[in-house]
XYZ file of C-alpha atoms in Angstrom:
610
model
C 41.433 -33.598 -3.537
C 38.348 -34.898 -2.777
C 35.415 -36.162 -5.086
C 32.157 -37.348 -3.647
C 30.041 -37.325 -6.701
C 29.940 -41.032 -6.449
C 27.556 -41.346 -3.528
C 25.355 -39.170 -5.281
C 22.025 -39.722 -7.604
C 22.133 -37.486 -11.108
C 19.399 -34.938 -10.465
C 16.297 -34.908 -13.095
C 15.762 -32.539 -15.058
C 12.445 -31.284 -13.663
C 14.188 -30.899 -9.849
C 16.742 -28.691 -10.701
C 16.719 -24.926 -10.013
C 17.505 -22.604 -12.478
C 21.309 -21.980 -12.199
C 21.094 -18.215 -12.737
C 19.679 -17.734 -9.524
C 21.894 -19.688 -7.821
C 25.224 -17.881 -9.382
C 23.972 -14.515 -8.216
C 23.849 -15.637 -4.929
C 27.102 -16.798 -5.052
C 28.101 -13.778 -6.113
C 26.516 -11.807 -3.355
C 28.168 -14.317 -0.699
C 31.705 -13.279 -2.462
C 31.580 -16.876 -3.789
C 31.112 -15.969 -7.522
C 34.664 -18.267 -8.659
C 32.276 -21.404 -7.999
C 29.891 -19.688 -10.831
C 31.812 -22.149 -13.265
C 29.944 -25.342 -11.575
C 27.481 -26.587 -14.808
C 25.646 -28.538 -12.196
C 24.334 -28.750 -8.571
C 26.636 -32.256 -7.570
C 29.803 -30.683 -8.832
C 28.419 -27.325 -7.064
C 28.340 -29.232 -3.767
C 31.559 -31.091 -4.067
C 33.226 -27.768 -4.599
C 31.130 -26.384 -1.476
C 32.158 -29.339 0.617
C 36.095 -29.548 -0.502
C 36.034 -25.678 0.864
C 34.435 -26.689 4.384
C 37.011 -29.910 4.488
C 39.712 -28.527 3.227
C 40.593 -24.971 4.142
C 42.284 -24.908 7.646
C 42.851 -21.919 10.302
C 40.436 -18.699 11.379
C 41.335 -16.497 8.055
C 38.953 -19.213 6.213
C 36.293 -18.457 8.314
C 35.168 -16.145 6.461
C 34.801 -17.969 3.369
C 33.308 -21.297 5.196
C 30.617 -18.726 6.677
C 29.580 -17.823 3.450
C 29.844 -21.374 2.486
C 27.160 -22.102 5.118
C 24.686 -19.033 4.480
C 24.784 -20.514 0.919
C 23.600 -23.992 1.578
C 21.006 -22.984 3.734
C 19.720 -20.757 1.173
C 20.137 -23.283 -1.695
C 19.421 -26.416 0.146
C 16.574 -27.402 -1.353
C 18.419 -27.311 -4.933
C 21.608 -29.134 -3.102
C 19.821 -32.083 -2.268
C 19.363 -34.964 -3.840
C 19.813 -37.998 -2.378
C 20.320 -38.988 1.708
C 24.188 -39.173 0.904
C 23.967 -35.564 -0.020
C 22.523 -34.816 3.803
C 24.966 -36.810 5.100
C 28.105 -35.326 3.457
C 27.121 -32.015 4.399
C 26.455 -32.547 8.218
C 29.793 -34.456 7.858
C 31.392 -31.124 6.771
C 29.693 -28.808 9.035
C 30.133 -30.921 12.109
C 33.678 -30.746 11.007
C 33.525 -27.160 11.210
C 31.363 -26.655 14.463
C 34.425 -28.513 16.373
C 37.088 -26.282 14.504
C 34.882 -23.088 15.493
C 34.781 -24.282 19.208
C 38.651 -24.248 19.176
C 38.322 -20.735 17.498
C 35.758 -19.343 19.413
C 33.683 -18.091 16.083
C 30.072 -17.732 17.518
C 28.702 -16.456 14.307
C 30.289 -19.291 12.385
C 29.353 -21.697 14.993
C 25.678 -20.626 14.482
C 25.335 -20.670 10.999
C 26.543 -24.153 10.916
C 23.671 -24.921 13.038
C 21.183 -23.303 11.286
C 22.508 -24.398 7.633
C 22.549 -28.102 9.274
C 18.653 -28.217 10.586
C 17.532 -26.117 7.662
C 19.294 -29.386 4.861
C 17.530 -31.848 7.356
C 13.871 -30.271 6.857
C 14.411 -29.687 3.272
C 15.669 -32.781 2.871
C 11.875 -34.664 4.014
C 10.829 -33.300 0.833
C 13.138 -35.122 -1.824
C 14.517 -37.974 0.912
C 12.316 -41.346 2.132
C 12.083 -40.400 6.298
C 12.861 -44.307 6.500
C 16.552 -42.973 5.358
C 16.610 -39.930 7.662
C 15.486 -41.118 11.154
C 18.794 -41.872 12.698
C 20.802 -38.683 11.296
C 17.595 -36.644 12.077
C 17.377 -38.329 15.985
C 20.957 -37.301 16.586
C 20.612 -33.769 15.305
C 17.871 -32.845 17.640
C 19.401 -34.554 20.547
C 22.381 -32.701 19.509
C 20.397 -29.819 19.701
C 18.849 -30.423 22.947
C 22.514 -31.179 24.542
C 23.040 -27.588 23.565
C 20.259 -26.027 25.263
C 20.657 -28.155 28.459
C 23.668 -26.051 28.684
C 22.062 -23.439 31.037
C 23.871 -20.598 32.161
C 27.069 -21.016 29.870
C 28.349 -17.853 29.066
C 30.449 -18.991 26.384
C 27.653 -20.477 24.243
C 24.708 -18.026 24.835
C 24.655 -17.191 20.902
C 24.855 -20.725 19.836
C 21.885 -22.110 22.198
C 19.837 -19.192 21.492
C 20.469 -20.875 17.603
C 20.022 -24.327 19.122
C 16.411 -23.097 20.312
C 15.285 -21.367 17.224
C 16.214 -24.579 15.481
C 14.234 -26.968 17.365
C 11.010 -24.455 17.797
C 11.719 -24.632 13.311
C 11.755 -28.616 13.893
C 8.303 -28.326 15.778
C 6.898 -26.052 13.282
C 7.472 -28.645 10.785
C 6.677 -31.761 13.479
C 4.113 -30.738 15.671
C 4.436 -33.050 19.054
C 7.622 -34.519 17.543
C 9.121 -33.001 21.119
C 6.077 -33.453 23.439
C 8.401 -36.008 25.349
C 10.890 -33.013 26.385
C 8.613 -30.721 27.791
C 9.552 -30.692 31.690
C 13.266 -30.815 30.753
C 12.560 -27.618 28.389
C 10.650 -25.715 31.036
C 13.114 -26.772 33.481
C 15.679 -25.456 31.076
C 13.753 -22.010 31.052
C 13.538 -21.602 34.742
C 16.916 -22.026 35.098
C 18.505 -20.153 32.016
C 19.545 -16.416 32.923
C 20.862 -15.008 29.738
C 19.603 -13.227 27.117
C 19.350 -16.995 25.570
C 16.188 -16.617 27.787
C 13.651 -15.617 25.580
C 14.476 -18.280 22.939
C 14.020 -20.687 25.231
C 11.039 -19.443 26.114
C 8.975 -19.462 22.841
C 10.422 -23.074 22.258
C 9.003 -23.955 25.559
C 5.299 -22.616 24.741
C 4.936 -23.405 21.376
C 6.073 -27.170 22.673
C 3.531 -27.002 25.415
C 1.064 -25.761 22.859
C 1.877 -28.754 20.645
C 0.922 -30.975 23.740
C -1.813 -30.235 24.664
C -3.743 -29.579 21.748
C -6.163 -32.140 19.608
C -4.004 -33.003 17.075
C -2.322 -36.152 15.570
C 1.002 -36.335 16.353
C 2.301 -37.956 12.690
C 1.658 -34.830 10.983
C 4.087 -32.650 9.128
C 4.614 -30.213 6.052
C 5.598 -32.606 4.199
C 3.095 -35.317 4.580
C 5.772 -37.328 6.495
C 7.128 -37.611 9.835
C 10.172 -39.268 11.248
C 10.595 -42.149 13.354
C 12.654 -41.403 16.528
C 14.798 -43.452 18.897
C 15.445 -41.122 21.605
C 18.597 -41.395 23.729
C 19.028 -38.595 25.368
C 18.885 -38.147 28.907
C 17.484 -34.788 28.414
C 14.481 -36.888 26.853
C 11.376 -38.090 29.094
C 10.760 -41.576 28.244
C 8.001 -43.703 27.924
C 6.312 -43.849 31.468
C 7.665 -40.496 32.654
C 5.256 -37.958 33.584
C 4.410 -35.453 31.438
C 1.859 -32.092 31.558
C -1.309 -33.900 31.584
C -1.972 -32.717 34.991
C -4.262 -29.434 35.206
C -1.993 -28.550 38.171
C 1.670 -28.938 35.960
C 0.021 -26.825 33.064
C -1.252 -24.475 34.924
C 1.906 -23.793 36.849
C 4.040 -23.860 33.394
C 1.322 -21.156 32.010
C 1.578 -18.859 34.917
C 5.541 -19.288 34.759
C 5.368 -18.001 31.199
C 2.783 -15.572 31.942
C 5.340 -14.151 34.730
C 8.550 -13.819 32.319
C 6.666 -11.855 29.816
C 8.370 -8.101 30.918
C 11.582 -9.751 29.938
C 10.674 -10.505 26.443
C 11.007 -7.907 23.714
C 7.958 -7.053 21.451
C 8.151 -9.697 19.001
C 8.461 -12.676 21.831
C 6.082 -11.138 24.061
C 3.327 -11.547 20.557
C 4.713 -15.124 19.742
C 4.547 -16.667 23.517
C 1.220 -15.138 23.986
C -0.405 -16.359 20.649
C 0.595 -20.158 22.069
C -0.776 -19.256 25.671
C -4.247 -18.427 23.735
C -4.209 -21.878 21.794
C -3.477 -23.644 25.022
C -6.526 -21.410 26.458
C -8.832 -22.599 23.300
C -7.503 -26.353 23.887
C -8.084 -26.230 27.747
C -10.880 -24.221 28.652
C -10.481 -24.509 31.959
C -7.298 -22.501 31.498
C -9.400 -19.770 30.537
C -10.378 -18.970 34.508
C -7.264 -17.077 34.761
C -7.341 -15.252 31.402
C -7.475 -11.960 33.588
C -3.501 -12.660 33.630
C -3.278 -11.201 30.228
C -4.811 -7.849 31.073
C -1.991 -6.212 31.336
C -0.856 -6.804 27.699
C -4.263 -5.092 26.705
C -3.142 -1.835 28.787
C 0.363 -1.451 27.767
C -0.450 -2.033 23.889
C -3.260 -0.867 22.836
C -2.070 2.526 22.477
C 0.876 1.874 19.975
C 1.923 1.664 16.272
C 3.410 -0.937 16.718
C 2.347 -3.510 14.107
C 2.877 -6.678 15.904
C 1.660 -5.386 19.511
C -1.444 -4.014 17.751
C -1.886 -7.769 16.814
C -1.473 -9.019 20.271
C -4.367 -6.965 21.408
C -6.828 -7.943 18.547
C -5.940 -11.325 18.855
C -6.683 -11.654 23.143
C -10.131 -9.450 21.849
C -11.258 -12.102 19.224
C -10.057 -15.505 20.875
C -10.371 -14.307 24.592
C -13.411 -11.030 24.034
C -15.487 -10.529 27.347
C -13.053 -12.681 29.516
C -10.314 -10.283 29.425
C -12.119 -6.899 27.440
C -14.156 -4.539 29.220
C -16.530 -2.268 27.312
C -14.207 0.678 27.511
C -11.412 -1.685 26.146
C -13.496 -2.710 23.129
C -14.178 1.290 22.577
C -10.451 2.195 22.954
C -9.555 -1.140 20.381
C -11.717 0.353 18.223
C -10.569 3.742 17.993
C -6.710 2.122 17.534
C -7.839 0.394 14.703
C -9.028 2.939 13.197
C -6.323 5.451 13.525
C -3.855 3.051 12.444
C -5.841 1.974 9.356
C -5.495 5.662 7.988
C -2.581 6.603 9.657
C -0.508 8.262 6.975
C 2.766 7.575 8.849
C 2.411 3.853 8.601
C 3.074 1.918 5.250
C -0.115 0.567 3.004
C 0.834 -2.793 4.072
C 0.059 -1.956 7.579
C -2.536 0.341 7.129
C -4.212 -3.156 4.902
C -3.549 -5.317 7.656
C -5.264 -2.574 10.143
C -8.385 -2.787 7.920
C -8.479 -6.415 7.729
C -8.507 -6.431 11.790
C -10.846 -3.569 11.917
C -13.367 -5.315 9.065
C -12.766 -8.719 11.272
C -13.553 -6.853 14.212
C -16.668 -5.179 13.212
C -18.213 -8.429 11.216
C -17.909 -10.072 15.127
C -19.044 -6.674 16.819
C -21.953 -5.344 14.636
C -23.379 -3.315 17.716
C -20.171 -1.614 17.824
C -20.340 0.209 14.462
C -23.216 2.729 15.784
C -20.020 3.693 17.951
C -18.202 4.724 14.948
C -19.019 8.853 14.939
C -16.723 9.972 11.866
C -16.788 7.783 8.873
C -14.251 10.111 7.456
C -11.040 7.621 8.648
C -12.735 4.867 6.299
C -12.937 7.393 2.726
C -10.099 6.232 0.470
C -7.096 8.803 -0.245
C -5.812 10.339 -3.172
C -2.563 7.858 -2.442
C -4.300 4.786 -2.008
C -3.437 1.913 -4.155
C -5.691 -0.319 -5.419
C -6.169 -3.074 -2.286
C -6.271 0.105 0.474
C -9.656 1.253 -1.821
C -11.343 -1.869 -2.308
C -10.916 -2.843 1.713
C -11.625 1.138 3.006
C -14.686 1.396 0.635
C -15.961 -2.770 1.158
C -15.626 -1.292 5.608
C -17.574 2.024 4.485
C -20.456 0.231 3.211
C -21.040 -2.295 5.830
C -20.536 1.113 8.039
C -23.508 2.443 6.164
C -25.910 -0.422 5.992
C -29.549 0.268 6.796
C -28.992 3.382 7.021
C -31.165 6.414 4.942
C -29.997 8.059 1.923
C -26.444 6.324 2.314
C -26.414 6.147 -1.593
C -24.845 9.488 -1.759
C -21.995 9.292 -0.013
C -20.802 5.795 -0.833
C -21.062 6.877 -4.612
C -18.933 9.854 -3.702
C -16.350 8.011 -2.366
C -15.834 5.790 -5.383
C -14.500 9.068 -6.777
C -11.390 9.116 -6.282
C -11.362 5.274 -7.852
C -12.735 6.524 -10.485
C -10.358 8.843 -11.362
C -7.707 6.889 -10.732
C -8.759 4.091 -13.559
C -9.077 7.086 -16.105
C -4.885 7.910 -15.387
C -3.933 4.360 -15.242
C -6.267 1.596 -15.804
C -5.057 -1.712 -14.558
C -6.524 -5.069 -13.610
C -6.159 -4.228 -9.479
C -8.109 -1.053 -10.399
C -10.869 -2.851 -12.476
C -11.128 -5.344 -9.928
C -11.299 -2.959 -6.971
C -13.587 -1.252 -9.184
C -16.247 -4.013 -10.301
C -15.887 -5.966 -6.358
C -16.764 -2.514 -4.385
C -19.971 -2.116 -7.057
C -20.911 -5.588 -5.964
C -20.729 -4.991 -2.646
C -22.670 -2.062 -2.907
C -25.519 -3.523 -4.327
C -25.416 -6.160 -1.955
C -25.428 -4.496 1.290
C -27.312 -1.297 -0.527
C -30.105 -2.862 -2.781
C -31.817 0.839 -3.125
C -33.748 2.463 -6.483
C -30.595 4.924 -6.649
C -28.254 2.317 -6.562
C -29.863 -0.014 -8.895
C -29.756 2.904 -11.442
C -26.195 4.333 -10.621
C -24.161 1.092 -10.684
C -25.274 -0.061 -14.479
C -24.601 4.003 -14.796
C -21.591 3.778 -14.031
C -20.327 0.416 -15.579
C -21.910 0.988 -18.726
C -19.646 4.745 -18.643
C -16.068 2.758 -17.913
C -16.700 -0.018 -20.157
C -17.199 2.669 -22.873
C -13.764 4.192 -22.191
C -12.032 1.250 -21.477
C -13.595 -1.759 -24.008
C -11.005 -4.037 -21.776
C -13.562 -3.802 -18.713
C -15.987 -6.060 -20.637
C -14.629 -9.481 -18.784
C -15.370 -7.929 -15.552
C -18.850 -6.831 -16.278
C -19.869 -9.728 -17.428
C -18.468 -11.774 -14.307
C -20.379 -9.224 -12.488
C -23.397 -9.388 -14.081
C -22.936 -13.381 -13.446
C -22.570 -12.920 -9.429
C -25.377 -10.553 -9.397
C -28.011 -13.009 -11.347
C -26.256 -15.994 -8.571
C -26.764 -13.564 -5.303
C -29.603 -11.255 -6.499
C -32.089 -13.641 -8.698
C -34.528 -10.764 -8.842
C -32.534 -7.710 -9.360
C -33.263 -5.524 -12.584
C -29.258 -4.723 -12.624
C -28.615 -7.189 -14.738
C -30.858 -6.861 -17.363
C -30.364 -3.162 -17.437
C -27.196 -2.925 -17.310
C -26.908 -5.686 -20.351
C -29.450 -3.990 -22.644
C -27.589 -0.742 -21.961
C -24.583 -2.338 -23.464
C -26.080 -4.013 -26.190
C -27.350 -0.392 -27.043
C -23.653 1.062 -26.535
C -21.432 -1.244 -28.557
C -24.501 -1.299 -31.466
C -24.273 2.766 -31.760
C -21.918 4.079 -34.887
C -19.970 6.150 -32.146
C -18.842 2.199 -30.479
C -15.408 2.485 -29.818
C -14.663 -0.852 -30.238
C -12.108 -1.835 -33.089
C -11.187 -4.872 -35.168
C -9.200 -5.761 -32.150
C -11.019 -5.449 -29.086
C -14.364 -6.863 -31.270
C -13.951 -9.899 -29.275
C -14.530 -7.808 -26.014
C -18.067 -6.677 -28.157
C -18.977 -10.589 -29.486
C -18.749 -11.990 -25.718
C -21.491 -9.531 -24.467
C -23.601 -10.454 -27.850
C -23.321 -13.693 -26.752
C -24.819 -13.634 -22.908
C -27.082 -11.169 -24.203
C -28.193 -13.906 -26.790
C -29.081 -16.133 -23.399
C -31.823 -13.442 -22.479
C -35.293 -11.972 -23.287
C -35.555 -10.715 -26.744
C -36.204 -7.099 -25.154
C -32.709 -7.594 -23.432
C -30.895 -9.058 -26.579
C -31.823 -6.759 -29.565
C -31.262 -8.995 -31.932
C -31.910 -6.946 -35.105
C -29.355 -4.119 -33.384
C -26.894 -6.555 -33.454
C -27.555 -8.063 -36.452
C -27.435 -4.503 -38.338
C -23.957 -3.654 -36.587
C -22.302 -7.358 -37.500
C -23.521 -5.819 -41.216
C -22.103 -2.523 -41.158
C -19.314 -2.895 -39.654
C -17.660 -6.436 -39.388
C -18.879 -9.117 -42.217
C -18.499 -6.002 -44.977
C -16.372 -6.373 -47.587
C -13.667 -4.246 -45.991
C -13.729 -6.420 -42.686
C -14.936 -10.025 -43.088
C -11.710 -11.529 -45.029
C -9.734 -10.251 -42.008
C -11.272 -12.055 -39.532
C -9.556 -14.922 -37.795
C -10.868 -18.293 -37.647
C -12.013 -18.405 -33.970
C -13.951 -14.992 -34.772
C -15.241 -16.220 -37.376
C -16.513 -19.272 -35.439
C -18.129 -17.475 -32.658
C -19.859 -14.668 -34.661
C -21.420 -18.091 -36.973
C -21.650 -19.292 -33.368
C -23.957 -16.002 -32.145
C -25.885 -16.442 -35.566
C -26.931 -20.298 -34.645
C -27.929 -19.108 -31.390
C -30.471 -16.135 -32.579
C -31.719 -18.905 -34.566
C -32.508 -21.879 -31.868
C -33.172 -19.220 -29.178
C -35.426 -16.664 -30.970
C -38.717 -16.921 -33.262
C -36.447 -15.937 -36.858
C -39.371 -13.796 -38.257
C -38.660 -10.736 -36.195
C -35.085 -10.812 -37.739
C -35.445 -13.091 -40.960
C -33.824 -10.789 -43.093
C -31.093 -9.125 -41.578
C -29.821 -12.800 -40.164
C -29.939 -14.009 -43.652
C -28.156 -11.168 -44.810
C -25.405 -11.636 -42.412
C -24.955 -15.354 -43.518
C -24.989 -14.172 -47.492
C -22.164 -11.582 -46.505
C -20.018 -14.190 -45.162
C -20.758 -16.622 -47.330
C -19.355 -13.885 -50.332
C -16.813 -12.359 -47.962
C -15.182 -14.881 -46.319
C -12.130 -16.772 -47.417
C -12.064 -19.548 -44.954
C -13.061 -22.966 -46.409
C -14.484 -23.689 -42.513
C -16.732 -20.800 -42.013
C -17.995 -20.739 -45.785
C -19.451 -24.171 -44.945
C -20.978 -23.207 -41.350
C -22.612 -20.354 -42.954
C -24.067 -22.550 -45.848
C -25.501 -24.599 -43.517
C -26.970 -22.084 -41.571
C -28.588 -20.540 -44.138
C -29.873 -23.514 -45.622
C -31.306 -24.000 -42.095
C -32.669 -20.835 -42.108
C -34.540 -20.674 -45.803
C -35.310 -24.580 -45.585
C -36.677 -25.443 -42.642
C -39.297 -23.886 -40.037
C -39.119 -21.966 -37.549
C -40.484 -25.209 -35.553
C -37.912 -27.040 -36.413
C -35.052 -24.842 -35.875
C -36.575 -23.041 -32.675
């Protein structure tokens, strides 16, 4: 047996994963007899001894599994650049077995399992230590894919090109040097292995051409490379900085498009429009992409739907008639009600169609039938805030529009009085604000503290929100009466005998006391408050139950009425609320805060204090 904890760093305690999550997927991969491991370096010896160890097809199985697993867990696997090393050791070892086998699937996985270690391992690993092991993997790699036309290997260098499109994800330009050889690859390649090649090809080209530094990564890092390869241009070749080259390599991909599924044709096109927004001059034959606007834009297809927004926004009037813009229009809008589609697609819909219209203003006098942007009965949370946040900038300037926005908070409404939940309340208090913003109307102005002031009654757990709202308002609106209404309104709520607010949820009560404190003495009411604090919390019954950081603030609201306001108007009740803490309380802290106080308040001035 084997052992090759030796070459391996002890993990601290702040890298490792929690081990629970690891067993159960063990136990999904049929793997759950390595469960016992206590740690991740005996895990991986165990993992390792099965890859070396286990001979013949009927442990393919079992080494497949193996593989899945260490992709998956490769980030907690790692720990050290002997820990990538022993397990490309293993799964190299395994790759040549499988070609003797003829396991595709196998022989995959051990590719993808082997390039996703190497990018996990930038995270935890100096490059410095990495270069040489990560050089030969993507030459590997690249040997793989130069295998055009191999019928035996299609599967494993359609893998091969995933992987290194991954690699340039993480290393943008890290394969700039290989473009001809890739497109020649492309040109050449036959199989269904096509397509991968293909999206390696222009996200590569994409990479090439664009502004960016070419020692940038995920990670921060990026490794030094010696490349060997033949399949490699090196220093001096020629590469695509000729308009003529890229041009020619853009029309090519252009061209295969038909051949590409759904998913392909989206990803090759979104790196023909960077190249487009790099290049301008590219953008002369834009026209080429026309026919991806006719054959998707009438679809439910999430992912073509995004093709065709995408060409509108980057692309617009160089591809988009004004019919086209009409008919992308009207698709968004289906879709984003569509009750056949999921919410998540219905949100992304909206986002498009609120992106679309923010770009397009003139476009929303187009828009006949509001009735595809009023929230449903069904609609969580996210699908009211965005439908009724697109319904108001639909309405903007427009007479008497009041009415029917406050209709359609209805359903909202209702919803928070079934189930009240922070999404709701935030929905809730984020379409108000956009209200007022776009619709800064006398019947707004009145319904909106209306309508806070009613929820905040029922639910005392609104407060925080209010208050953040009254906040953004004062910040956006610096002349709005909303504010100041809508705080004197609850002043006068939470001071009435009928206030629902408890021992508990006082705190909710003290934090509007205390912004209300910061305003005119109109706004604040300080005798209403004073009476209340009184009656119903420093009592007899109440005050020795009050914690310390209560205790605190309401002393804290006290000192405040005193610097902020001239005392005469409320002389008495204030001192009346010091004298009932000073006999009520219990806490050696507050009895001395509210000595002082009072002393302030009897002793000294109003000058002086004030």
């Amino acid at each position: 047996m084997y052992s090759f904890s030796f070459f391996r760093t002890t993990p601290e305690a702040s890298e490792v994963k929690d081990m629970s999550c690891v067993n159960r997927n063990l136990v999904a991969l049929g793997l759950g007899y390595l469960s016992e491991s206590t740690d991740f370096p005996s895990l991986l010896d165990q993992l390792i001894k099965i890859l070396l160890e286990e001979k013949g097809s009927e442990k393919f199985a079992s080494k497949y599994n193996v593989a899945i697993f260490i992709e998956l867990e490769s980030a907690a696997l790692i720990f050290s650049a002997a820990d990538v090393e022993l397990i490309f050791v293993a799964l190299k070892n395994v790759f040549q077995e499988c070609t003797k086998e003829n396991s595709p699937l196998l022989h995959g996985q051990c590719i993808l399992s082997m390039t996703t270690v190497l990018l996990q391992a930038f995270e935890k690993v100096n490059e410095e230590e990495l270069g040489v092991l990560f050089t030969e993997h993507i030459e590997f790699l690249l040997g793989l894919v130069n295998q055009t036309n191999n019928v035996n290997n299609i599967h494993i260098r359609s893998i091969a090109a995933r992987c290194l499109t991954e690699i340039e994800i993480c290393f943008p330009q890290i394969l700039k040097n290989c473009v001809d050889s890739l497109y020649m690859a492309a040109v050449v390649e036959t199989s269904i292995a096509h397509q991968c090649y293909m999206s390696l090809l222009a996200l590569v080209i994409s990479h090439s051409i664009a502004d960016k530094i070419n020692e940038t990564s995920l990670w921060g890092k990026y490794p030094n490379t010696q490349w060997k390869s033949n399949f490699i241009q090196q220093e001096g070749d020629t590469l695509i900085t000729g308009y003529t080259d890229l041009k020619e390599m853009v029309s090519f991909l252009v061209d295969q498009l038909p051949l590409c599924s759904t998913e392909g044709v989206a990803w090759i096109t979104m790196q023909i429009i960077d190249m487009m927004l790099h290049k301008p001059d590219l953008q002369a034959s834009a026209q080429v992409l026309k026919p991806l606007v006719l054959h998707f834009s009438n679809t439910y297809s999430t992912v073509a739907g995004h093709v065709v927004f995408l060409l509108e926004k980057h692309l617009g009037n160089l591809i988009f008639q004004e019919k086209d813009m009409i008919q992308l229009l009207q698709q968004l809008l289906l879709n984003s009600s569509h009750p056949s589609l999921s919410a998540s697609t219905r949100l992304l819909y909206l986002d498009w169609l609120s992106d679309y219209l923010s770009r397009r203003p003139e476009k929303i006098a187009s828009i006949q039938d509001v009735n595809f942007v009023l929230p449903g009965s069904f609609d969580g949370p996210e699908t009211h805030l965005k439908k009724l946040k697109l319904l108001s900038s639909l309405l903007k300037n427009k007479k008497e529009s009041s009415v029917p926005l406050l209709h359609a908070l209805a359903t909202l409404q209702k919803q928070m009085k079934c189930k009240s939940s922070i999404k709701l309340k935030s929905a809730l208090i984020k379409v108000l604000y956009r209200y007022l913003c776009d619709h800064h109307n006398v019947d707004m102005s009145a319904e909106v503290p209306r309508i806070l002031v009613a929820v905040t009654k029922e639910d005392i757990s609104f407060v925080p929100f209010v208050l953040n709202f009254i906040h953004c308002v004062q910040d956006i609106l610096p002349k709005s009466s909303v504010p100041s209404c809508l705080l004197t309104s609850l002043v006068m709520a939470f001071t009435q005998p009928d206030s629902a607010a408890t021992l508990a949820t006082f705190h909710f009560v003290l934090d509007i006391f205390l912004m209300a404190v910061t305003q005119d003495l109109c706004i604040c009411q300080p005798k209403a408050i004073l009476n209340y604090l009184m009656k119903y919390i420093v009592c007899e019954e109440v005050c020795g139950l009050l914690s310390w950081m209560l205790g605190h603030q309401i002393l804290s609201l006290c000192f405040k009425l005193m610097s902020n306001y001239d005392t005469v108007v409320f002389f008495y009740e204030l001192c009346e609320v010091l004298k009932m803490f000073m006999a009520n309380s219990e806490d050696v802290d507050l009895l001395d805060r509210a000595h002082i106080y009072h002393s302030l308040l009897v002793s000294l001035s109003n000058k002086k204090i004030y």
